[in-house]
mmCIF file of C-alpha atoms in Angstrom:
data_model
loop_
_atom_site.group_PDB
_atom_site.id
_atom_site.type_symbol
_atom_site.label_atom_id
_atom_site.label_comp_id
_atom_site.label_asym_id
_atom_site.label_seq_id
_atom_site.Cartn_x
_atom_site.Cartn_y
_atom_site.Cartn_z
ATOM 1 C CA MET A 1 -45.597 -1.817 -89.524
ATOM 2 C CA ASN A 2 -47.610 -4.194 -87.360
ATOM 3 C CA GLY A 3 -51.355 -4.830 -87.515
ATOM 4 C CA LYS A 4 -53.891 -4.000 -90.210
ATOM 5 C CA LYS A 5 -55.437 -0.710 -91.279
ATOM 6 C CA GLU A 6 -59.053 -1.835 -91.623
ATOM 7 C CA TRP A 7 -61.099 -3.987 -89.229
ATOM 8 C CA TYR A 8 -64.710 -5.098 -88.872
ATOM 9 C CA ILE A 9 -66.664 -6.241 -85.835
ATOM 10 C CA VAL A 10 -69.929 -7.647 -87.111
ATOM 11 C CA ASP A 11 -71.701 -8.974 -84.004
ATOM 12 C CA GLY A 12 -71.997 -5.890 -81.837
ATOM 13 C CA TYR A 13 -74.875 -6.030 -79.346
ATOM 14 C CA ARG A 14 -74.988 -4.038 -76.140
ATOM 15 C CA PRO A 15 -76.323 -6.213 -73.298
ATOM 16 C CA SER A 16 -78.301 -4.844 -70.389
ATOM 17 C CA PRO A 17 -76.106 -3.478 -67.591
ATOM 18 C CA GLU A 18 -78.746 -4.638 -65.103
ATOM 19 C CA PRO A 19 -77.632 -7.964 -63.716
ATOM 20 C CA ASP A 20 -79.485 -10.915 -62.398
ATOM 21 C CA PRO A 21 -79.834 -10.174 -58.663
ATOM 22 C CA LYS A 22 -77.242 -12.877 -57.936
ATOM 23 C CA ALA A 23 -74.603 -11.419 -60.299
ATOM 24 C CA VAL A 24 -71.718 -9.270 -59.044
ATOM 25 C CA TYR A 25 -70.648 -7.771 -62.393
ATOM 26 C CA GLU A 26 -72.126 -5.085 -64.630
ATOM 27 C CA GLY A 27 -72.952 -6.022 -68.209
ATOM 28 C CA HIS A 28 -70.987 -4.165 -70.873
ATOM 29 C CA GLU A 29 -69.231 -4.469 -74.186
ATOM 30 C CA SER A 30 -65.921 -2.979 -75.168
ATOM 31 C CA VAL A 31 -63.604 -2.545 -78.115
ATOM 32 C CA MET A 32 -59.864 -2.812 -77.506
ATOM 33 C CA ILE A 33 -57.426 -1.333 -80.043
ATOM 34 C CA LEU A 34 -53.711 -2.073 -79.757
ATOM 35 C CA ASN A 35 -51.221 0.181 -81.527
ATOM 36 C CA PRO A 36 -47.810 -1.558 -81.453
ATOM 37 C CA ASN A 37 -46.225 1.035 -83.759
ATOM 38 C CA ASP A 38 -43.920 4.014 -83.164
ATOM 39 C CA LYS A 39 -46.521 6.606 -84.221
ATOM 40 C CA ASP A 40 -50.031 7.411 -83.012
ATOM 41 C CA ALA A 41 -52.943 5.702 -84.766
ATOM 42 C CA HIS A 42 -55.647 8.067 -85.993
ATOM 43 C CA VAL A 43 -58.715 5.870 -86.181
ATOM 44 C CA SER A 44 -62.087 6.466 -87.820
ATOM 45 C CA LEU A 45 -65.073 4.453 -86.562
ATOM 46 C CA THR A 46 -68.275 3.833 -88.538
ATOM 47 C CA PHE A 47 -71.262 2.214 -86.812
ATOM 48 C CA TYR A 48 -73.820 0.344 -88.953
ATOM 49 C CA PHE A 49 -77.350 -0.463 -87.749
ATOM 50 C CA GLU A 50 -80.258 -2.634 -88.867
ATOM 51 C CA ASP A 51 -82.844 0.126 -88.979
ATOM 52 C CA ARG A 52 -81.093 3.486 -89.507
ATOM 53 C CA GLU A 53 -78.307 5.216 -91.340
ATOM 54 C CA PRO A 54 -74.739 4.652 -90.138
ATOM 55 C CA ILE A 55 -72.906 6.997 -87.808
ATOM 56 C CA GLU A 56 -69.727 7.661 -89.759
ATOM 57 C CA ASN A 57 -66.210 8.967 -89.179
ATOM 58 C CA VAL A 58 -66.130 9.023 -85.379
ATOM 59 C CA PRO A 59 -62.522 9.980 -84.547
ATOM 60 C CA TYR A 60 -60.446 8.063 -82.015
ATOM 61 C CA VAL A 61 -56.698 8.193 -81.282
ATOM 62 C CA VAL A 62 -54.594 5.322 -79.974
ATOM 63 C CA PRO A 63 -51.158 6.544 -78.879
ATOM 64 C CA ALA A 64 -48.005 4.829 -80.140
ATOM 65 C CA LYS A 65 -47.195 1.557 -78.351
ATOM 66 C CA ARG A 66 -50.409 1.704 -76.295
ATOM 67 C CA ILE A 67 -53.794 0.033 -76.040
ATOM 68 C CA ARG A 68 -57.023 1.991 -75.734
ATOM 69 C CA CYS A 69 -60.402 0.598 -74.877
ATOM 70 C CA PHE A 70 -63.866 2.103 -75.107
ATOM 71 C CA LYS A 71 -67.246 0.844 -73.980
ATOM 72 C CA THR A 72 -70.208 1.565 -76.217
ATOM 73 C CA HIS A 73 -72.124 3.238 -73.387
ATOM 74 C CA GLU A 74 -69.376 5.882 -72.951
ATOM 75 C CA LYS A 75 -71.118 8.834 -74.574
ATOM 76 C CA ASP A 76 -68.228 11.158 -73.668
ATOM 77 C CA VAL A 77 -65.856 8.990 -75.756
ATOM 78 C CA LEU A 78 -67.997 8.366 -78.852
ATOM 79 C CA GLY A 79 -70.275 11.417 -78.818
ATOM 80 C CA PHE A 80 -73.346 9.160 -78.721
ATOM 81 C CA GLU A 81 -74.507 6.050 -76.904
ATOM 82 C CA ILE A 82 -75.556 2.746 -78.411
ATOM 83 C CA GLY A 83 -78.757 1.715 -76.672
ATOM 84 C CA VAL A 84 -79.256 -1.522 -74.773
ATOM 85 C CA GLY A 85 -80.370 -4.322 -77.076
ATOM 86 C CA VAL A 86 -79.258 -2.575 -80.288
ATOM 87 C CA GLN A 87 -77.671 -4.780 -82.958
ATOM 88 C CA TYR A 88 -74.849 -3.058 -84.858
ATOM 89 C CA SER A 89 -71.518 -3.532 -86.622
ATOM 90 C CA ILE A 90 -68.368 -1.398 -86.577
ATOM 91 C CA GLN A 91 -65.853 -0.566 -89.288
ATOM 92 C CA ILE A 92 -62.504 0.599 -87.875
ATOM 93 C CA LYS A 93 -60.029 2.346 -90.181
ATOM 94 C CA SER A 94 -56.584 3.491 -89.080
ATOM 95 C CA ASP A 95 -53.726 5.352 -90.701
ATOM 96 C CA VAL A 96 -51.278 2.808 -89.199
ATOM 97 C CA GLY A 97 -51.692 -0.899 -88.540
ATOM 98 C CA VAL A 98 -53.560 -1.805 -85.340
ATOM 99 C CA ILE A 99 -55.001 -4.957 -83.746
ATOM 100 C CA VAL A 100 -58.668 -4.996 -82.702
ATOM 101 C CA GLN A 101 -60.511 -7.191 -80.201
ATOM 102 C CA TYR A 102 -64.133 -7.053 -79.019
ATOM 103 C CA GLY A 103 -65.535 -8.256 -75.704
ATOM 104 C CA ARG A 104 -69.045 -8.573 -74.250
ATOM 105 C CA LEU A 105 -70.099 -9.427 -70.707
ATOM 106 C CA ASP A 106 -73.767 -10.415 -70.502
ATOM 107 C CA VAL A 107 -75.053 -10.655 -66.921
ATOM 108 C CA GLN A 108 -78.756 -11.009 -67.637
ATOM 109 C CA GLN A 109 -78.719 -14.467 -66.055
ATOM 110 C CA SER A 110 -76.877 -15.672 -62.972
ATOM 111 C CA ASN A 111 -74.418 -17.825 -64.959
ATOM 112 C CA MET A 112 -73.236 -14.788 -66.939
ATOM 113 C CA ALA A 113 -71.545 -15.101 -70.314
ATOM 114 C CA TYR A 114 -68.327 -13.430 -71.511
ATOM 115 C CA MET A 115 -67.405 -13.402 -75.163
ATOM 116 C CA ALA A 116 -64.183 -12.084 -76.675
ATOM 117 C CA LEU A 117 -63.311 -12.195 -80.351
ATOM 118 C CA MET A 118 -60.854 -10.722 -82.777
ATOM 119 C CA GLY A 119 -62.180 -8.362 -85.378
ATOM 120 C CA HIS A 120 -61.794 -9.239 -89.063
ATOM 121 C CA GLY A 121 -58.790 -7.335 -90.422
ATOM 122 C CA ASN A 122 -57.966 -6.393 -94.014
#
């Protein structure tokens, strides 16, 4: 089995989608989950916040030998939306090993910033 069954992304922060007037991209953040295995990954997401109780056990499926990506503003995917400027962390648990990466595109200034990092896997 490839990958790990538990991952953490600690520095989640949804940037404003409203760009500097000179920017040509929309600000966003996304979580990419790769399932390199022969069976589907049944994933459970828990979102932790600074000022409120966590949102726990959000289901997500990554088909076998596929990658799936979600953006934190996609309410139809998560069942809720993380607001702009909200600091949070995510715990990702899977029944098979997966690989997790996080990306953020911040366009609040004309020289935009993109950050990509691997989650911490156990």
